[in-house]
Tab-separated table of C-alpha atoms (C1' of nucleotides) in Angstrom:
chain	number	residue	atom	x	y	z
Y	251	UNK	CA	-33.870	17.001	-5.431
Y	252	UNK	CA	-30.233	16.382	-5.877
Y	253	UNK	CA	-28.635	14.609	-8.251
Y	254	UNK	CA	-27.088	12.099	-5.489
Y	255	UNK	CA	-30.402	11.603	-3.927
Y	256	UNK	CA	-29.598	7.672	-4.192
Y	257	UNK	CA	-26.748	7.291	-2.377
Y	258	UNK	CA	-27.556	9.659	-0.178
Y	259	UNK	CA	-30.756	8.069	1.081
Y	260	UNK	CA	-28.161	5.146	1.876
Y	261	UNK	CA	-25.777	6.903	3.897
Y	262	UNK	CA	-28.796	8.387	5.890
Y	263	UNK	CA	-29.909	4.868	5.885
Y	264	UNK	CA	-26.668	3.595	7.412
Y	265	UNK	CA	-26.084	6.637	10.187
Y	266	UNK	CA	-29.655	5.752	11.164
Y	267	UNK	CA	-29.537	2.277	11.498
Y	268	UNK	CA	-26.156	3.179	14.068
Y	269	UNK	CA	-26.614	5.915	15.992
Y	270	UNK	CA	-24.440	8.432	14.014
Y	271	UNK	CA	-25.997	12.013	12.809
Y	272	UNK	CA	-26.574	13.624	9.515
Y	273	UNK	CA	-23.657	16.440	9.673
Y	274	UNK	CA	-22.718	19.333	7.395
Y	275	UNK	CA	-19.257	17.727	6.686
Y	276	UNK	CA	-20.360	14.222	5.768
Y	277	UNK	CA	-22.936	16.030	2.919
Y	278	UNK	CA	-20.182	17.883	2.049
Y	279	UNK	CA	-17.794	15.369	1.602
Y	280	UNK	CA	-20.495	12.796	0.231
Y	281	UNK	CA	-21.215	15.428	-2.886
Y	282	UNK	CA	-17.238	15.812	-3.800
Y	283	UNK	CA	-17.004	11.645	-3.493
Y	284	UNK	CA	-19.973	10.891	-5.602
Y	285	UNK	CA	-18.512	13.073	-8.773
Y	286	UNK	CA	-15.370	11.016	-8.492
Y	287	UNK	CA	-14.255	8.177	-9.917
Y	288	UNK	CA	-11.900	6.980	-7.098
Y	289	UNK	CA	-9.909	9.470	-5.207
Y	290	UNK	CA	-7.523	10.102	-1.741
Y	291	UNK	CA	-8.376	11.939	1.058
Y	292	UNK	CA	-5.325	14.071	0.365
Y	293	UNK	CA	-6.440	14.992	-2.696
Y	294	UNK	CA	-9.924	15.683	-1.480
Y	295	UNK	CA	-8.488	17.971	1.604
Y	296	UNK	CA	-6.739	20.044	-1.457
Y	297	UNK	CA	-10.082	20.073	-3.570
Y	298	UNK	CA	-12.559	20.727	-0.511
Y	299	UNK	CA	-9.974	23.325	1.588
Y	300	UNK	CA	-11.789	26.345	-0.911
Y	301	UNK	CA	-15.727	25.359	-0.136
Y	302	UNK	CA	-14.351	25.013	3.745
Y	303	UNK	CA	-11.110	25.549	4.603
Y	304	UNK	CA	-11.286	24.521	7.992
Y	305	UNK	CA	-12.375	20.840	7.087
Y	306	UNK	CA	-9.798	18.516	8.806
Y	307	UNK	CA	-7.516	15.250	7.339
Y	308	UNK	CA	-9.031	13.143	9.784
Y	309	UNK	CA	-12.844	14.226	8.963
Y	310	UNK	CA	-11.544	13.324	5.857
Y	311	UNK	CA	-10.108	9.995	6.420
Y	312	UNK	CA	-12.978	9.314	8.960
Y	313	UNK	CA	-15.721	9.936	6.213
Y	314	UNK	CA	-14.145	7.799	3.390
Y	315	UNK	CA	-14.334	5.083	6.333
Y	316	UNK	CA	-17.767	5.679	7.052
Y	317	UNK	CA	-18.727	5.130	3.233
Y	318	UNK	CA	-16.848	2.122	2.886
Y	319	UNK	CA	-18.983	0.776	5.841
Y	320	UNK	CA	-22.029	1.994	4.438
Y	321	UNK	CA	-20.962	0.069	0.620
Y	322	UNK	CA	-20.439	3.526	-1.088
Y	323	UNK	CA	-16.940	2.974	-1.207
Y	324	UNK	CA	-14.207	0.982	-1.685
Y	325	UNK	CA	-10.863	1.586	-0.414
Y	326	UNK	CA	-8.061	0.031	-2.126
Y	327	UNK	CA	-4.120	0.146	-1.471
Y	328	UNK	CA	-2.467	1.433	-4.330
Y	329	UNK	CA	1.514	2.127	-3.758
Y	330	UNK	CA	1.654	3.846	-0.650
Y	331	UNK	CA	-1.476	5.151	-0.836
Y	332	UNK	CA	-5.208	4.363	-0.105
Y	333	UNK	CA	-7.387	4.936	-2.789
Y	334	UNK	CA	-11.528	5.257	-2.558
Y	335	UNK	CA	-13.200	3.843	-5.419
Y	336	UNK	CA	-16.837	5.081	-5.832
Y	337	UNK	CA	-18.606	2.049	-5.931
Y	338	UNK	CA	-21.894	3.270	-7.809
Y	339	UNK	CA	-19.653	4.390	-10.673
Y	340	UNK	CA	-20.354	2.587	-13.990
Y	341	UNK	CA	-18.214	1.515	-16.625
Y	342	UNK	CA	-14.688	0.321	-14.533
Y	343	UNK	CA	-11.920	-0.835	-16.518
Y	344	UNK	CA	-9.033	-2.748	-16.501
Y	345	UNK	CA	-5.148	-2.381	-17.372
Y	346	UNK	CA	-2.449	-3.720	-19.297
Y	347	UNK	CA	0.804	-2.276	-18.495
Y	348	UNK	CA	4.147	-2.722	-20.652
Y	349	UNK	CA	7.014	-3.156	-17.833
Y	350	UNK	CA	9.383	-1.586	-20.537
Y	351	UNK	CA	8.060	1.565	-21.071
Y	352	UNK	CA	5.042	2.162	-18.584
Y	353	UNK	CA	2.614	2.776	-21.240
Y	354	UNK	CA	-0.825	1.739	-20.227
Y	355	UNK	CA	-3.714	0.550	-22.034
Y	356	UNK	CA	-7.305	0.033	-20.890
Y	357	UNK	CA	-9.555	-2.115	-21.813
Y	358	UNK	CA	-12.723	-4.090	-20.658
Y	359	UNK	CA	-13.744	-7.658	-20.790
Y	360	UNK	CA	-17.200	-8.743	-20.332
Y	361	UNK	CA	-16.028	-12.524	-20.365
Y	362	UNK	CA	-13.513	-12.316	-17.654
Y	363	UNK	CA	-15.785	-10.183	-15.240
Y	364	UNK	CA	-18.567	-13.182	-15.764
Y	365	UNK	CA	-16.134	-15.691	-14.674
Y	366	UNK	CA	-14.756	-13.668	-11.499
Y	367	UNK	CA	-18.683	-13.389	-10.924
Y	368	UNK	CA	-18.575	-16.814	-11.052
Y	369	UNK	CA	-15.259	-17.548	-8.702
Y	370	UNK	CA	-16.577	-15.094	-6.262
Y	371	UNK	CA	-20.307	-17.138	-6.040
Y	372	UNK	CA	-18.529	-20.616	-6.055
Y	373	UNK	CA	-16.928	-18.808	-2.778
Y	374	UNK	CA	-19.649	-16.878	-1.190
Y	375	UNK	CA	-18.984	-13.760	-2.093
Y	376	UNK	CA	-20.680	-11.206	-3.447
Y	377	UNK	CA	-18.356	-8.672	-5.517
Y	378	UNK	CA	-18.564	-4.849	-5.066
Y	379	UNK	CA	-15.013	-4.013	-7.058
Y	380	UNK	CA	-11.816	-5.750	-8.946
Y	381	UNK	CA	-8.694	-5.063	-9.966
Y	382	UNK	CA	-6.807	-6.613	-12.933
Y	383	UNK	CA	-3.874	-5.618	-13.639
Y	384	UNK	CA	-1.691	-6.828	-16.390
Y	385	UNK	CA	2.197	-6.693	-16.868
Y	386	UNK	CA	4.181	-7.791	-20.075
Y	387	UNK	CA	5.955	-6.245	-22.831
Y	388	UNK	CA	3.825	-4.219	-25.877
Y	389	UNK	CA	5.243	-5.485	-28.700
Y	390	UNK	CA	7.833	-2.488	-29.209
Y	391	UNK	CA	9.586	-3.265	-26.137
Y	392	UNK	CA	9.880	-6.975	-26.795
Y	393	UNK	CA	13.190	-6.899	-28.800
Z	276	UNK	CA	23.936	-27.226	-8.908
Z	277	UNK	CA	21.437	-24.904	-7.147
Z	278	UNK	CA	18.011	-26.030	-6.609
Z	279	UNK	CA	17.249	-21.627	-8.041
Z	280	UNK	CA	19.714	-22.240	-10.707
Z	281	UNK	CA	17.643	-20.407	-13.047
Z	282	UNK	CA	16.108	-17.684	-10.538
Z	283	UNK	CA	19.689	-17.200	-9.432
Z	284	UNK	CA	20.911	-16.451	-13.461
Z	285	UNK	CA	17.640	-14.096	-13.646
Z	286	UNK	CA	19.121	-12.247	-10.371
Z	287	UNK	CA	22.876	-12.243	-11.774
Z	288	UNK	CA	21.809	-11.377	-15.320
Z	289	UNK	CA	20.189	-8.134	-14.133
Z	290	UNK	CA	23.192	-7.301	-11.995
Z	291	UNK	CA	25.458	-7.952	-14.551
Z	292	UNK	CA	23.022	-5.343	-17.105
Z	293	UNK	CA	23.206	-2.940	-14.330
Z	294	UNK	CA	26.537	-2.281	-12.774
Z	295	UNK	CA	25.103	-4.076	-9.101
Z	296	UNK	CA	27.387	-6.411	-7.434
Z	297	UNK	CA	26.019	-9.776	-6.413
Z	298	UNK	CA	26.674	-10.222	-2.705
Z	299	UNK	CA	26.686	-12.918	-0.041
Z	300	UNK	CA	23.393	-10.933	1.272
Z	301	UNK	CA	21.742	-10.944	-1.843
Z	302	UNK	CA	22.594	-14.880	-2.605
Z	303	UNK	CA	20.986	-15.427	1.245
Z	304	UNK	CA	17.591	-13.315	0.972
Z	305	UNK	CA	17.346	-14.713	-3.072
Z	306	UNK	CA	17.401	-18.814	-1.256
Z	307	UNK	CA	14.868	-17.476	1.538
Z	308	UNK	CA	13.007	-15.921	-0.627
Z	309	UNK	CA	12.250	-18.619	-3.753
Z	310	UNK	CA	11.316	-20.800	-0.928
Z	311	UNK	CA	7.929	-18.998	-0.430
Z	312	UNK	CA	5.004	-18.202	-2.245
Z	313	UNK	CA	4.875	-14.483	-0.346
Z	314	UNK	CA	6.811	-13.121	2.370
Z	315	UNK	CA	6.561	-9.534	4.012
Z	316	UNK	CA	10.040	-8.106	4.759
Z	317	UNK	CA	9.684	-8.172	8.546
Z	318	UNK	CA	8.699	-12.032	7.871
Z	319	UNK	CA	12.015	-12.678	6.465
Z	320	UNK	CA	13.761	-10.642	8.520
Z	321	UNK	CA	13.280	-12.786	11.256
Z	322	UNK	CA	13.259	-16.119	8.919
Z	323	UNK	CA	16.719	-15.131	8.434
Z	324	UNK	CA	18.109	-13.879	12.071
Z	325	UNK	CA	19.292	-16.893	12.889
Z	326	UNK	CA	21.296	-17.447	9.697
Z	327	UNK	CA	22.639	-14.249	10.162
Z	328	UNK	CA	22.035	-12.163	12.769
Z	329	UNK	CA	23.389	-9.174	11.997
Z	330	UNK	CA	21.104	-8.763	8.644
Z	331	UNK	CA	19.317	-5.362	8.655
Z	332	UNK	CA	16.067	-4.954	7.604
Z	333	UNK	CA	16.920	-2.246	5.417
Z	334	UNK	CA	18.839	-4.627	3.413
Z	335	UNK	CA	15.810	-6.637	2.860
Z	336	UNK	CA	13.596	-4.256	1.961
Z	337	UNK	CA	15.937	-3.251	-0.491
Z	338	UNK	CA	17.138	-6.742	-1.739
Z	339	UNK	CA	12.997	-7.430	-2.229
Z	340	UNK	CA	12.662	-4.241	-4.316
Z	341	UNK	CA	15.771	-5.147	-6.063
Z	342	UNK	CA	13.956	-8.723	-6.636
Z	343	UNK	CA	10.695	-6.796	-8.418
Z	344	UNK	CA	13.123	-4.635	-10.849
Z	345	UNK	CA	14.407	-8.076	-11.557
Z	346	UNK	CA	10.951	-9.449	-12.699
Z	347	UNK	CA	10.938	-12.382	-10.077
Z	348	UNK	CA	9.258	-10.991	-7.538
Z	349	UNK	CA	5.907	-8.706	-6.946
Z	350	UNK	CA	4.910	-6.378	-4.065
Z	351	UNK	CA	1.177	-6.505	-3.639
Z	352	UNK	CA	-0.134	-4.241	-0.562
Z	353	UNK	CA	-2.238	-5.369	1.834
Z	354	UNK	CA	-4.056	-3.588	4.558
Z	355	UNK	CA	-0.779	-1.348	5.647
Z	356	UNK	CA	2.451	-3.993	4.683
Z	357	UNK	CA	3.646	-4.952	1.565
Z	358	UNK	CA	3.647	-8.481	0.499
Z	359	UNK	CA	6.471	-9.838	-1.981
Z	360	UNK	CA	5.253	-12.683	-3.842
Z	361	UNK	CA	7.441	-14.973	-5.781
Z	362	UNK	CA	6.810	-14.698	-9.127
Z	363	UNK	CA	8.006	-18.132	-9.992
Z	364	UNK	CA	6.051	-20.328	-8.124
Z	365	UNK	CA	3.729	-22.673	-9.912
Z	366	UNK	CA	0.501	-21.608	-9.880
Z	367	UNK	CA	0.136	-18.258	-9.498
Z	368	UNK	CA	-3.203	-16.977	-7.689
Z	369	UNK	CA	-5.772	-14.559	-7.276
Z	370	UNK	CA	-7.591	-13.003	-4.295
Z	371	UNK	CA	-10.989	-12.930	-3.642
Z	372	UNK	CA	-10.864	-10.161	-0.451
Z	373	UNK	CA	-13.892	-9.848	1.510
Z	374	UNK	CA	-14.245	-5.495	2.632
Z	375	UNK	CA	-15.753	-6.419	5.732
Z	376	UNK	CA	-13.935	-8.961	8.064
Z	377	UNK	CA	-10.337	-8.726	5.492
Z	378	UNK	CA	-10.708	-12.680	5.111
Z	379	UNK	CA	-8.441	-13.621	1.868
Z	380	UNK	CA	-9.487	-16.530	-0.506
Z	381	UNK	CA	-6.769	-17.284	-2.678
Z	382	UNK	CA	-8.184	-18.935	-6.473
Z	383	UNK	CA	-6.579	-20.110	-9.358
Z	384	UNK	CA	-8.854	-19.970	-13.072
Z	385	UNK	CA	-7.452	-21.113	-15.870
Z	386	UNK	CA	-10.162	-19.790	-18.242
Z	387	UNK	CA	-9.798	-16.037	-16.700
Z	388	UNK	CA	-6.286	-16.708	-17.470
Z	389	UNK	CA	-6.559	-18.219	-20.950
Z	390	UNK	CA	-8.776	-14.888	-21.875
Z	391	UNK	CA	-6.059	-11.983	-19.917
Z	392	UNK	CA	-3.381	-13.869	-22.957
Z	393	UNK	CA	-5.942	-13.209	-25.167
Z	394	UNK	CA	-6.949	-9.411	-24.266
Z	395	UNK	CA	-3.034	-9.336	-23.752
Z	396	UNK	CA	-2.118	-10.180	-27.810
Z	397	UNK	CA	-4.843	-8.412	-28.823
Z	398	UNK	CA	-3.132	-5.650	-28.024
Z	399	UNK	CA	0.590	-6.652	-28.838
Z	400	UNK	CA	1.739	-7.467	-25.072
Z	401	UNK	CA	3.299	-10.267	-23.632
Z	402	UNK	CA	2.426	-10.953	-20.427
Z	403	UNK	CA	5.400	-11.418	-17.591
Z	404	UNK	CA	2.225	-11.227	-14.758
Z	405	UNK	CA	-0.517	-10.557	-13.136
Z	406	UNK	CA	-2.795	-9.070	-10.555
Z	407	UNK	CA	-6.404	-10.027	-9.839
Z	408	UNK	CA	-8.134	-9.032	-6.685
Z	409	UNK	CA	-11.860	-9.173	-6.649
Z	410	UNK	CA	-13.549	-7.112	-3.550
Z	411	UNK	CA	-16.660	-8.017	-2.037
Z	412	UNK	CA	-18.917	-9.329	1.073
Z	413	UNK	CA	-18.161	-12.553	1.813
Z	414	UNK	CA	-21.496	-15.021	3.225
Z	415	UNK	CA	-20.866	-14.051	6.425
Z	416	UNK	CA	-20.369	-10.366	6.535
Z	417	UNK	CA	-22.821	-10.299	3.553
Z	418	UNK	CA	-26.050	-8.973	6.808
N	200	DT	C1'	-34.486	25.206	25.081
N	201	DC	C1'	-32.055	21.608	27.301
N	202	DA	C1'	-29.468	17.463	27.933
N	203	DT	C1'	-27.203	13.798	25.935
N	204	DT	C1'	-24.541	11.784	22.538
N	205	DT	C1'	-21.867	12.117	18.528
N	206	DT	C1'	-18.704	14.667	15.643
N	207	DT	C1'	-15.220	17.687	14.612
N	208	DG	C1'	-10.550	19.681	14.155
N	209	DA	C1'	-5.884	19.949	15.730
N	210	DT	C1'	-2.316	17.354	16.635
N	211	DA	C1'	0.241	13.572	18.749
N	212	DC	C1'	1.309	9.068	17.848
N	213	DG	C1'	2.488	4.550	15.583
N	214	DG	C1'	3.665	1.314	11.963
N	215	DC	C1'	5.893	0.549	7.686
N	216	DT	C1'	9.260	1.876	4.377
N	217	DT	C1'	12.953	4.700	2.599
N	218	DA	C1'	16.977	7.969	3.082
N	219	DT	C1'	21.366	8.801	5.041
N	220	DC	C1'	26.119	7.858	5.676
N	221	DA	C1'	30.388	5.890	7.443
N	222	DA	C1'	32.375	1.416	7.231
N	223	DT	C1'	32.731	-2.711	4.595
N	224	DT	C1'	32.655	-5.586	0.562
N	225	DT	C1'	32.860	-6.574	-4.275
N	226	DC	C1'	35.321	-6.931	-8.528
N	227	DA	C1'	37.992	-5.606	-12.378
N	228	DA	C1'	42.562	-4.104	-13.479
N	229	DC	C1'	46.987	-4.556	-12.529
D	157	DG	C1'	47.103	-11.348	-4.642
D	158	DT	C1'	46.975	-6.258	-4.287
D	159	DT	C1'	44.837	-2.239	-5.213
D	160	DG	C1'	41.310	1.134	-5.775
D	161	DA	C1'	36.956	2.783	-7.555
D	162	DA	C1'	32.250	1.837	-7.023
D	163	DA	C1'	28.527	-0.442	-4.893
D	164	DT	C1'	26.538	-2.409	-0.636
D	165	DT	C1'	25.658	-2.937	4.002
D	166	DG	C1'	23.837	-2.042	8.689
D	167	DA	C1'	22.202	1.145	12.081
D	168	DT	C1'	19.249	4.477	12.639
D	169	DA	C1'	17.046	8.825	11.546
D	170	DA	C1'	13.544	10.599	8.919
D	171	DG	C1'	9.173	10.485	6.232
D	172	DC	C1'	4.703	9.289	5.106
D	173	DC	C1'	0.084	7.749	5.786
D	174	DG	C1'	-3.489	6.784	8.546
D	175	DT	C1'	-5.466	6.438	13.332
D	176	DA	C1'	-6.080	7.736	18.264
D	177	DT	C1'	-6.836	11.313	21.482
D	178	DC	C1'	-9.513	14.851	23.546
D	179	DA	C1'	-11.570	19.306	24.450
D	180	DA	C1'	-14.830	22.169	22.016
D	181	DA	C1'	-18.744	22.286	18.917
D	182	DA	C1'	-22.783	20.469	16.678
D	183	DA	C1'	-26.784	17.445	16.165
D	184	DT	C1'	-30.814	15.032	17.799
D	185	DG	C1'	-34.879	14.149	20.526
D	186	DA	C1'	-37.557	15.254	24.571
DNA sequence: TCATTTTTGATACGGCTTATCAATTTCAAC
DNA sequence: GTTGAAATTGATAAGCCGTATCAAAAATGA
């Protein structure tokens, strides 16, 4: 039994419930997604191009899609880029970055993730991701 | 005296620190822009055609990038354009985005905002902004 | 196996943003 | 107010990312 057995009973799930079949590339590309964080489908062409090199962008791009649809993923626009988060992945954390220097520290707040539980409730929504981003100064920077 | 009196010393200040010239363009696209909350470039682009028709867009996008190196405004992506928001406007808010129909909520909580100046001087920052975006199903797309 | 429907891969295309560059404008020094 | 070096502008070409297109291939169910 693999180790992605989970999410991969929900992607079946999902192609099931609308037409769409069970293909060689979307277990492909669902294995390489699950043991990420968040990545790009560039960067997944580069690190799937040995196991097949004849795997196309688009499949690519078309795939991430089809996992955002089936709430595996997240995509997110980060610069010019689209990034897509794995959604079952534990543990997500939030930044402070110093507009001086770039440095960038993580950190994770249980009391500001129950209020944006809260915010999103009071609106009907149910989260599945955040972002929080914070700029400022660290304290070197701030003279 | 300038209703942007202060946004305008912000814009000449960092000029002044790096060798740019403040121009008739820049004065225009600053008073267009301190007027909004958020404003893609193409938005202001034609905002500002009849002022001055023969403002190019690449001027804008580069006067709103300028703006961000400046500290007064932001450029959030969404879906595939950039947004600039205006830093200095009152009330500065967060998006709940719903992954399925795109719908935006904007929110404003003080308490999630009271505890980032916490996490923020905790670790020796000093916060200049922010960016919250929570991701989720809203009710309807929730089925 | 066969027939039907979906998927794939290659690539063309489109939208948004940046790079390029000659002409113009700014601004400090005279 | 002129002058001249340096920055900016505007027009447009180029670039990048993601999607659309479509013939060939693969998957599903009878």
């Amino acid at each position: 039994m693999s180790k992605h057995a989970k999410e991969m009973g929900v992607l079946k799930d999902h192609l099931g419930k609308h037409q769409l079949k069970f293909t060689r590339q979307r277990e492909l590309i669902l294995d390489a997604f699950l043991k990420q964080e968040h990545i790009t489908a560039e960067e997944m062409y580069h690190q799937l191009a040995r196991k097949d090199p004849h795997l196309g962008l688009a499949t690519i791009y078309r795939t991430l899609n089809l996992f955002c649809e089936a709430g595996l993923a997240q995509a997110r626009h980060f610069g010019t880029q689209t990034q897509y988060d794995n959604i079952s992945h534990k543990g997500h954390h939030d930044h402070l970055i110093c507009t001086g220097c770039g440095k960038i520290v993580e950190f994770e707040n249980c009391d500001i993730e129950r209020l944006q539980e809260e915010v999103a409730s009071r609106n009907g929504f149910t989260i599945q991701t955040h972002r929080l981003e914070l700029y400022g100064l660290c304290s070197r920077c701030r003279h």
